[in-house]
Coordinates of C-alpha atoms and ligand atoms in Angstrom, one line a residue:
M171 CA -189.3 -83.9 -8.6
D172 CA -192.7 -83.0 -7.3
T173 CA -192.7 -82.3 -3.6
N174 CA -196.4 -81.4 -3.2
G175 CA -197.7 -84.5 -1.6
L176 CA -194.8 -85.0 1.2
D177 CA -195.9 -84.6 4.3
G178 CA -194.0 -82.5 7.4
L179 CA -192.9 -79.8 4.8
D180 CA -195.5 -77.2 5.2
Y181 CA -195.0 -74.8 8.1
L182 CA -193.3 -71.9 8.9
D183 CA -191.8 -71.6 12.6
T184 CA -191.0 -68.2 13.6
S185 CA -191.1 -68.9 17.2
G186 CA -187.6 -69.6 18.6
D187 CA -184.2 -67.3 17.4
E188 CA -184.5 -68.6 14.0
I189 CA -187.2 -68.6 11.6
E190 CA -187.3 -72.1 10.0
I191 CA -189.3 -72.6 6.9
G192 CA -190.4 -75.8 5.4
A193 CA -189.7 -76.9 1.9
I194 CA -193.5 -76.4 0.3
V195 CA -194.1 -73.1 1.9
R196 CA -195.2 -71.3 -1.4
H197 CA -194.4 -67.7 -1.9
R198 CA -197.7 -66.3 -1.3
D199 CA -197.7 -68.0 2.1
M200 CA -194.6 -66.1 3.1
E201 CA -196.0 -63.0 1.7
K202 CA -199.3 -63.4 3.6
S203 CA -197.8 -64.8 6.8
P204 CA -198.6 -62.2 9.6
A205 CA -195.8 -63.8 12.2
L206 CA -193.2 -63.5 9.4
R207 CA -194.2 -60.2 8.5
A208 CA -193.8 -59.0 12.0
K209 CA -190.7 -60.9 12.7
F210 CA -188.8 -60.7 9.2
P211 CA -190.5 -58.7 6.9
T212 CA -187.5 -58.7 4.5
L213 CA -188.4 -62.2 3.4
S214 CA -192.5 -61.3 3.0
I215 CA -191.2 -58.2 0.7
A216 CA -189.0 -60.5 -1.6
A217 CA -191.7 -62.9 -1.9
E218 CA -194.7 -60.4 -3.0
K219 CA -192.4 -59.1 -5.3
I220 CA -192.0 -62.2 -7.4
A221 CA -193.9 -62.1 -10.6
G222 CA -198.0 -62.3 -10.3
L223 CA -200.2 -64.3 -8.0
V224 CA -200.3 -67.4 -10.3
V225 CA -196.7 -67.9 -10.0
R226 CA -197.0 -66.7 -6.1
N227 CA -199.7 -69.2 -5.3
R228 CA -197.6 -72.2 -7.0
G229 CA -194.0 -71.4 -6.5
T230 CA -192.4 -72.4 -3.6
L231 CA -189.5 -71.9 -1.4
D232 CA -187.5 -75.6 -2.0
G233 CA -188.4 -74.8 -6.0
S234 CA -186.6 -71.4 -5.6
A235 CA -183.9 -73.3 -4.0
G236 CA -184.0 -76.3 -6.1
E237 CA -183.4 -73.9 -9.5
A238 CA -180.5 -72.5 -7.2
D239 CA -180.5 -69.1 -8.9
P240 CA -178.6 -67.1 -6.5
G241 CA -180.4 -64.0 -8.0
G242 CA -183.8 -65.3 -7.2
N243 CA -185.9 -62.9 -4.6
C244 CA -185.7 -65.7 -1.5
P245 CA -182.3 -66.9 -2.4
S246 CA -180.9 -63.8 -2.6
V247 CA -182.2 -63.1 1.0
L248 CA -181.3 -66.2 2.4
V249 CA -177.5 -65.5 1.3
A250 CA -177.7 -62.1 2.6
V251 CA -178.8 -63.2 6.2
D252 CA -176.1 -66.1 6.3
G253 CA -179.3 -68.2 6.4
E254 CA -178.8 -72.3 6.1
I255 CA -180.4 -74.9 3.9
E256 CA -181.2 -78.3 5.6
L257 CA -180.6 -81.2 2.7
M258 CA -182.2 -84.9 3.6
S259 CA -181.9 -88.3 1.8
T260 CA -182.8 -91.7 2.9
D261 CA -179.7 -92.3 5.1
H262 CA -178.6 -88.7 6.5
I263 CA -179.6 -85.0 6.9
R264 CA -177.1 -82.3 6.8
T265 CA -176.8 -78.8 6.7
I266 CA -175.3 -76.1 4.6
G267 CA -174.9 -72.3 4.2
A268 CA -176.6 -70.5 1.4
T269 CA -173.2 -69.0 0.6
D270 CA -171.9 -72.3 0.0
Y271 CA -175.0 -73.5 -1.4
F272 CA -176.0 -71.0 -3.9
S273 CA -173.2 -70.2 -6.9
A274 CA -173.1 -68.3 -9.9
D275 CA -173.3 -71.7 -11.8
M276 CA -176.9 -72.0 -10.7
Q277 CA -176.3 -75.9 -9.9
G278 CA -176.7 -75.8 -6.2
S279 CA -174.8 -77.8 -3.6
I280 CA -177.1 -80.6 -3.6
K281 CA -176.7 -84.3 -4.4
A282 CA -178.5 -86.3 -6.6
N283 CA -180.3 -88.4 -3.8
E284 CA -180.9 -85.4 -1.4
L285 CA -183.9 -83.0 -1.3
I286 CA -184.4 -79.9 0.4
R287 CA -186.2 -80.1 3.8
C288 CA -186.1 -76.5 4.9
V289 CA -184.2 -73.4 5.2
R290 CA -183.4 -71.6 8.4
F291 CA -181.9 -68.2 9.5
L292 CA -181.7 -65.9 12.5
K293 CA -184.9 -63.8 13.5
K294 CA -182.1 -60.9 14.2
P295 CA -179.5 -61.9 11.7
F296 CA -178.0 -58.1 11.5
P297 CA -176.8 -56.5 14.6
S298 CA -179.1 -53.3 16.1
Ligands
FAD108 C1 -193.5 -66.3 -15.1 C2 -192.5 -66.6 -13.9 C3 -191.7 -65.6 -13.4 C4 -191.1 -65.8 -12.2 N1 -190.4 -64.6 -11.7 C5 -189.9 -64.6 -10.5 C6 -189.1 -63.4 -9.7 O1 -189.3 -62.4 -10.2 N2 -188.4 -63.6 -9.0 C7 -188.1 -65.0 -8.6 O2 -187.3 -65.3 -7.5 N3 -188.4 -66.1 -8.8 C8 -189.4 -65.8 -10.0 N4 -189.7 -67.2 -10.8 C9 -189.9 -68.5 -10.2 C10 -190.5 -69.2 -9.5 O3 -190.9 -68.3 -8.0 C11 -190.8 -70.6 -8.5 O4 -189.7 -70.7 -7.7 C12 -190.1 -71.3 -9.6 O5 -190.7 -71.3 -10.8 C13 -189.9 -72.6 -9.5 O6 -191.2 -73.3 -9.2 P1 -191.7 -74.2 -8.1 O7 -191.6 -73.6 -7.0 O8 -193.0 -75.0 -8.5 O9 -190.4 -75.5 -8.5 P2 -190.4 -76.8 -9.4 O10 -190.7 -76.0 -10.7 O11 -191.4 -77.8 -8.8 O12 -189.0 -77.1 -8.9 C14 -187.6 -76.6 -9.5 C15 -186.7 -77.2 -9.5 O13 -186.2 -77.4 -8.1 C16 -186.1 -78.8 -7.7 N5 -186.9 -78.7 -6.3 C17 -188.5 -78.8 -6.2 N6 -188.5 -79.0 -4.6 C18 -187.2 -79.6 -4.4 C19 -186.6 -80.1 -3.1 N7 -187.5 -80.3 -2.3 N8 -185.5 -80.5 -2.9 C20 -184.7 -80.5 -4.2 N9 -185.0 -79.6 -5.3 C21 -186.4 -79.6 -5.3 C22 -187.1 -79.3 -9.1 O14 -187.0 -80.8 -9.5 C23 -187.1 -78.4 -10.0 O15 -185.6 -78.7 -10.4 C24 -190.6 -67.2 -11.9 C25 -191.4 -68.2 -12.4 C26 -192.5 -67.6 -13.4 C27 -193.1 -69.1 -14.3

């Protein structure tokens, strides 16, 4: 599926206790976002390690989650911080934990009529 033309999914919200990232945010945006780097640098660093600039300029968070490789840079961070993925269809929205979504068979727990809308995780996922 091509989500490039969809409105409302290109955002990175770090204002609350959780960080929420819209599905079409590109790896390069996560790498360069000052707010994300200040509040949760692990994901910026994971994004900046992905391949080269051409891939990071085009590759998106939803594409990574859509490929459902639990060893992908950003998916492995989402699993480590116990993040969640919001899925939507024409008749429902549901949330699934990253540990339940990503599995070794790389299928992703997503139904044929759903798309990934965003991911979110606690800004401070680890006790200090
Ligand atoms: C040369 C190369 C090197 C790479 N190296 C790394 C690496 O080191 N680490 C790493 O983590 N990744 C790596 N990647 C993967 C890259 O980061 C992209 O995430 C990946 O290629 C997906 O591309 P895309 O975002 O354009 O998604 P697409 O190719 O557009 O989509 C990928 C899949 O997700 C589905 N999909 C897309 N959007 C949604 C949605 N909203 N809801 C549901 N399903 C959706 C699509 O239908 C498709 O099946 C590499 C890729 C390339 C080409």
